[in-house]
Short mmCIF file of C-alpha atoms and ligand atoms in Angstrom, two decimals:
data_model
loop_
_atom_site.label_atom_id
_atom_site.label_comp_id
_atom_site.label_asym_id
_atom_site.label_seq_id
_atom_site.Cartn_x
_atom_site.Cartn_y
_atom_site.Cartn_z
CA UNK X 1 -4.54 22.48 -30.37
CA UNK X 2 -7.42 24.84 -29.92
CA UNK X 3 -10.30 22.45 -29.20
CA UNK X 4 -12.36 23.17 -26.10
CA UNK X 5 -11.94 20.91 -23.12
CA UNK X 6 -13.72 20.97 -19.78
CA UNK X 7 -12.04 19.52 -16.72
CA UNK X 8 -13.75 19.02 -13.38
CA UNK X 9 -11.88 17.98 -10.24
CA UNK X 10 -13.77 15.95 -7.65
CA UNK X 11 -11.00 16.05 -5.06
CA UNK X 12 -7.99 13.73 -4.65
CA UNK X 13 -7.06 12.35 -8.11
CA UNK X 14 -10.60 12.15 -9.48
CA UNK X 15 -11.19 14.16 -12.66
CA UNK X 16 -13.84 14.37 -15.34
CA UNK X 17 -12.21 15.28 -18.65
CA UNK X 18 -14.67 16.30 -21.34
CA UNK X 19 -13.63 16.86 -24.93
CA UNK X 20 -15.63 15.01 -27.57
CA UNK X 21 -15.83 12.15 -25.06
CA UNK X 22 -16.32 12.02 -21.34
CA UNK X 23 -13.44 10.41 -19.46
CA UNK X 24 -13.42 9.85 -15.73
CA UNK X 25 -10.01 9.29 -14.14
CA UNK X 26 -9.58 7.58 -10.74
CA UNK X 27 -13.24 8.01 -9.68
CA UNK X 28 -12.89 8.07 -5.88
CA UNK X 29 -16.14 9.50 -4.49
CA UNK X 30 -17.20 7.30 -1.55
CA UNK X 31 -14.98 8.30 1.38
CA UNK X 32 -13.61 11.36 -0.44
CA UNK X 33 -14.50 14.36 1.70
CA UNK X 34 -13.63 16.78 -1.12
CA UNK X 35 -16.19 15.33 -3.56
CA UNK X 36 -19.32 17.48 -3.92
CA UNK X 37 -21.30 14.82 -5.81
CA UNK X 38 -21.76 11.08 -5.54
CA UNK X 39 -20.63 8.45 -8.02
CA UNK X 40 -24.27 8.00 -9.05
CA UNK X 41 -24.08 11.29 -10.98
CA UNK X 42 -21.20 10.13 -13.18
CA UNK X 43 -22.04 9.12 -16.77
CA UNK X 44 -18.63 8.58 -18.41
CA UNK X 45 -17.87 7.00 -21.75
CA UNK X 46 -14.58 5.72 -20.36
CA UNK X 47 -13.04 5.32 -16.91
CA UNK X 48 -9.24 5.40 -16.81
CA UNK X 49 -7.80 3.82 -13.64
CA UNK X 50 -4.14 4.56 -12.84
CA UNK X 51 -3.67 1.79 -10.25
CA UNK X 52 -5.49 -0.53 -7.87
CA UNK X 53 -5.29 1.43 -4.60
CA UNK X 54 -8.73 2.11 -3.16
CA UNK X 55 -8.39 5.91 -3.38
CA UNK X 56 -7.98 5.54 -7.19
CA UNK X 57 -10.03 2.46 -8.14
CA UNK X 58 -12.65 4.15 -5.96
CA UNK X 59 -16.19 3.71 -7.26
CA UNK X 60 -15.09 2.36 -10.66
CA UNK X 61 -16.97 -0.93 -10.28
CA UNK X 62 -20.28 0.71 -9.31
CA UNK X 63 -20.07 3.35 -12.05
CA UNK X 64 -19.15 0.80 -14.71
CA UNK X 65 -21.96 -1.54 -13.61
CA UNK X 66 -24.55 1.23 -13.68
CA UNK X 67 -23.49 2.87 -16.95
CA UNK X 68 -21.91 0.06 -18.98
CA UNK X 69 -18.93 2.32 -19.72
CA UNK X 70 -15.53 1.02 -20.79
CA UNK X 71 -12.65 0.82 -18.29
CA UNK X 72 -9.09 1.30 -19.51
CA UNK X 73 -6.22 0.14 -17.29
CA UNK X 74 -2.93 -1.74 -17.27
CA UNK X 75 -3.34 -5.42 -18.21
CA UNK X 76 -3.42 -7.00 -14.73
CA UNK X 77 -5.86 -4.44 -13.33
CA UNK X 78 -8.01 -4.73 -16.47
CA UNK X 79 -7.97 -8.53 -16.04
CA UNK X 80 -9.13 -8.19 -12.43
CA UNK X 81 -12.00 -5.91 -13.47
CA UNK X 82 -12.81 -8.12 -16.46
CA UNK X 83 -13.33 -11.05 -14.08
CA UNK X 84 -16.12 -8.96 -12.52
CA UNK X 85 -17.85 -9.00 -15.93
CA UNK X 86 -17.06 -5.34 -16.62
CA UNK X 87 -16.17 -4.05 -20.09
CA UNK X 88 -12.41 -3.47 -20.09
CA UNK X 89 -9.64 -2.49 -22.48
CA UNK X 90 -6.11 -3.35 -21.41
CA UNK X 91 -2.85 -1.77 -22.44
CA UNK X 92 0.65 -1.40 -21.15
CA UNK X 93 3.48 1.13 -20.95
CA UNK X 94 4.27 2.89 -24.17
CA UNK X 95 1.05 1.71 -25.80
CA UNK X 96 -2.00 3.64 -26.96
CA UNK X 97 -5.63 2.66 -27.52
CA UNK X 98 -8.09 4.73 -29.52
CA UNK X 99 -11.57 4.59 -27.96
CA UNK X 100 -12.70 7.81 -29.64
CA UNK X 101 -10.33 9.65 -27.34
CA UNK X 102 -6.80 8.22 -27.25
CA UNK X 103 -5.34 6.73 -24.07
CA UNK X 104 -1.64 6.02 -23.59
CA UNK X 105 -0.10 4.42 -20.52
CA UNK X 106 3.04 5.93 -19.02
CA UNK X 107 5.07 4.84 -16.00
CA UNK X 108 4.59 6.04 -12.44
CA UNK X 109 7.00 5.40 -9.57
CA UNK X 110 4.67 3.97 -6.94
CA UNK X 111 3.10 0.59 -6.04
CA UNK X 112 -0.24 -1.02 -6.84
CA UNK X 113 -2.62 -3.79 -5.74
CA UNK X 114 -6.29 -4.28 -5.05
CA UNK X 115 -7.48 -5.11 -1.55
CA UNK X 116 -10.42 -7.47 -1.37
CA UNK X 117 -11.68 -8.95 1.88
CA UNK X 118 -8.37 -8.19 3.61
CA UNK X 119 -6.37 -9.90 0.86
CA UNK X 120 -4.02 -8.16 -1.55
CA UNK X 121 -4.56 -8.98 -5.23
CA UNK X 122 -1.97 -8.23 -7.91
CA UNK X 123 -2.98 -5.25 -10.03
CA UNK X 124 0.17 -4.92 -12.12
CA UNK X 125 2.28 -1.77 -12.07
CA UNK X 126 1.02 1.71 -11.23
CA UNK X 127 0.67 4.09 -14.16
CA UNK X 128 -0.11 7.52 -15.43
CA UNK X 129 -2.27 8.32 -18.47
CA UNK X 130 -1.91 10.53 -21.49
CA UNK X 131 -5.41 11.37 -22.73
CA UNK X 132 -5.80 12.98 -26.16
CA UNK X 133 -9.29 14.34 -26.76
CA UNK X 134 -8.77 17.60 -28.65
CA UNK X 135 -6.16 18.68 -26.09
CA UNK X 136 -3.48 16.43 -24.62
CA UNK X 137 -3.63 15.79 -20.88
CA UNK X 138 -1.12 14.00 -18.64
CA UNK X 139 -2.64 12.54 -15.45
CA UNK X 140 0.40 11.38 -13.47
CA UNK X 141 -1.46 9.04 -11.08
CA UNK X 142 0.38 8.53 -7.80
CA UNK X 143 4.07 8.98 -8.40
CA UNK X 144 7.42 10.08 -7.12
CA UNK X 145 9.47 12.48 -9.20
CA UNK X 146 11.34 10.66 -11.98
CA UNK X 147 13.59 11.95 -14.73
CA UNK X 148 11.74 10.10 -17.53
CA UNK X 149 9.04 12.77 -17.24
CA UNK X 150 11.30 14.43 -19.82
CA UNK X 151 10.51 11.57 -22.22
CA UNK X 152 6.78 11.96 -21.53
CA UNK X 153 7.14 15.61 -22.53
CA UNK X 154 9.16 14.74 -25.64
CA UNK X 155 6.77 12.04 -26.82
CA UNK X 156 3.32 13.46 -26.03
CA UNK X 157 3.83 17.20 -25.44
CA UNK X 158 1.00 17.45 -22.89
CA UNK X 159 -0.66 20.86 -22.71
CA UNK X 160 -2.25 20.13 -19.33
CA UNK X 161 -0.76 18.07 -16.48
CA UNK X 162 -2.34 16.85 -13.26
CA UNK X 163 0.40 16.27 -10.68
CA UNK X 164 0.15 14.94 -7.11
CA UNK X 165 1.57 17.33 -4.51
CA UNK X 166 0.44 15.91 -1.15
CA UNK X 167 3.61 14.08 -0.10
CA UNK X 168 3.97 10.87 1.92
CA UNK X 169 2.69 8.53 -0.82
CA UNK X 170 3.54 10.81 -3.77
CA UNK X 171 5.55 13.89 -4.70
CA UNK X 172 5.34 16.86 -2.35
CA UNK X 173 5.32 20.47 -3.57
CA UNK X 174 9.13 20.61 -3.86
CA UNK X 175 9.31 17.49 -6.04
CA UNK X 176 6.24 18.49 -8.05
CA UNK X 177 7.83 21.87 -8.78
CA UNK X 178 10.79 20.05 -10.31
CA UNK X 179 8.36 17.83 -12.25
CA UNK X 180 6.72 21.00 -13.59
CA UNK X 181 10.09 22.20 -14.88
CA UNK X 182 10.66 18.82 -16.62
CA UNK X 183 7.21 18.66 -18.24
CA UNK X 184 6.58 22.37 -18.88
CA UNK X 185 2.93 22.10 -19.88
CA UNK X 186 0.81 25.20 -20.42
CA UNK X 187 -1.28 24.37 -17.37
CA UNK X 188 -0.81 22.29 -14.23
CA UNK X 189 -3.70 21.24 -12.03
CA UNK X 190 -2.43 19.95 -8.66
CA UNK X 191 -4.10 16.89 -7.12
CA UNK X 192 -3.87 14.31 -4.31
CA UNK X 193 -3.72 16.92 -1.53
CA UNK X 194 -5.84 18.03 1.46
CA UNK X 195 -8.02 14.94 1.21
CA UNK X 196 -6.71 13.28 4.36
CA UNK X 197 -4.43 14.12 7.30
CA UNK X 198 -1.52 12.54 5.44
CA UNK X 199 -1.56 14.70 2.32
CA UNK X 200 -1.91 18.27 3.53
CA UNK X 201 -0.10 20.65 1.18
CA UNK X 202 0.24 24.39 0.65
CA UNK X 203 -1.16 24.62 -2.86
CA UNK X 204 -0.63 28.38 -3.06
CA UNK X 205 3.08 27.89 -2.30
CA UNK X 206 3.18 25.31 -5.10
CA UNK X 207 1.55 27.75 -7.52
CA UNK X 208 4.03 30.51 -6.61
CA UNK X 209 6.98 28.13 -6.89
CA UNK X 210 6.01 26.94 -10.39
CA UNK X 211 4.89 30.28 -11.76
CA UNK X 212 8.02 32.10 -10.52
CA UNK X 213 10.33 29.63 -12.28
CA UNK X 214 8.46 28.52 -15.45
CA UNK X 215 5.90 29.82 -17.98
CA UNK X 216 3.38 27.25 -16.71
CA UNK X 217 0.15 28.44 -15.14
CA UNK X 218 -1.04 26.52 -12.05
CA UNK X 219 -4.82 26.41 -11.74
CA UNK X 220 -5.96 25.65 -8.19
CA UNK X 221 -9.08 23.56 -8.75
CA UNK X 222 -12.32 23.84 -6.78
CA UNK X 223 -14.11 20.50 -6.33
CA UNK X 224 -17.11 20.18 -8.61
CA UNK X 225 -16.46 23.43 -10.51
CA UNK X 226 -15.62 22.86 -14.20
CA UNK X 227 -12.51 24.49 -15.63
CA UNK X 228 -12.92 25.51 -19.31
CA UNK X 229 -9.69 25.21 -21.27
NI1 NI P 301 -1.61 4.82 -4.59
MN1 MN P 302 -3.28 7.59 -3.80
#
């Protein structure tokens, strides 16, 4: 598709995706040293949350309270947020909801849960999103490498993929390079790296690895600077 899309990385897994609609994915601003702006500047139509971990749920509650935007998430996480009187839309793996832009939930190999007052609350399974808003984007969430990425390619044919490369809690650059070869999008934007001590990664090595073995272009994002696609 040839529609214009603008994507802005705010560090870690936080992205603004602007086609006809404005989608915010995993809006982690408070405590995210890569973010150049605060959550108060976010005015999304929709927030897509991949899982309940605090570095992904992030500032979702504050942004949704202040803007009245819709939150889309897997059923259990949507239920949790719905109990806080936020506007939520739930879905599950293999399903799609059309909120102007289309959101589909795909698996991620990871864990989930919300921490509240030292207690763990069930947040269902961790997920990735396919977002169709002119172009088709795959945000993988936190995940290990898994072979069903081939099915994600077959079913949705994402043109742009955001993949975690930081290791320890997700794929590292070796695994993400294999993921790139399974998904073969036009563009990969790496994420979930160099935020903390635990996820340092050589993003230039990742770019060279992918671009020397596939036709995919790796765009190294700069926090706060929009990428026009
Ligand atoms: Ni996580
Ligand atoms: Mn994470």
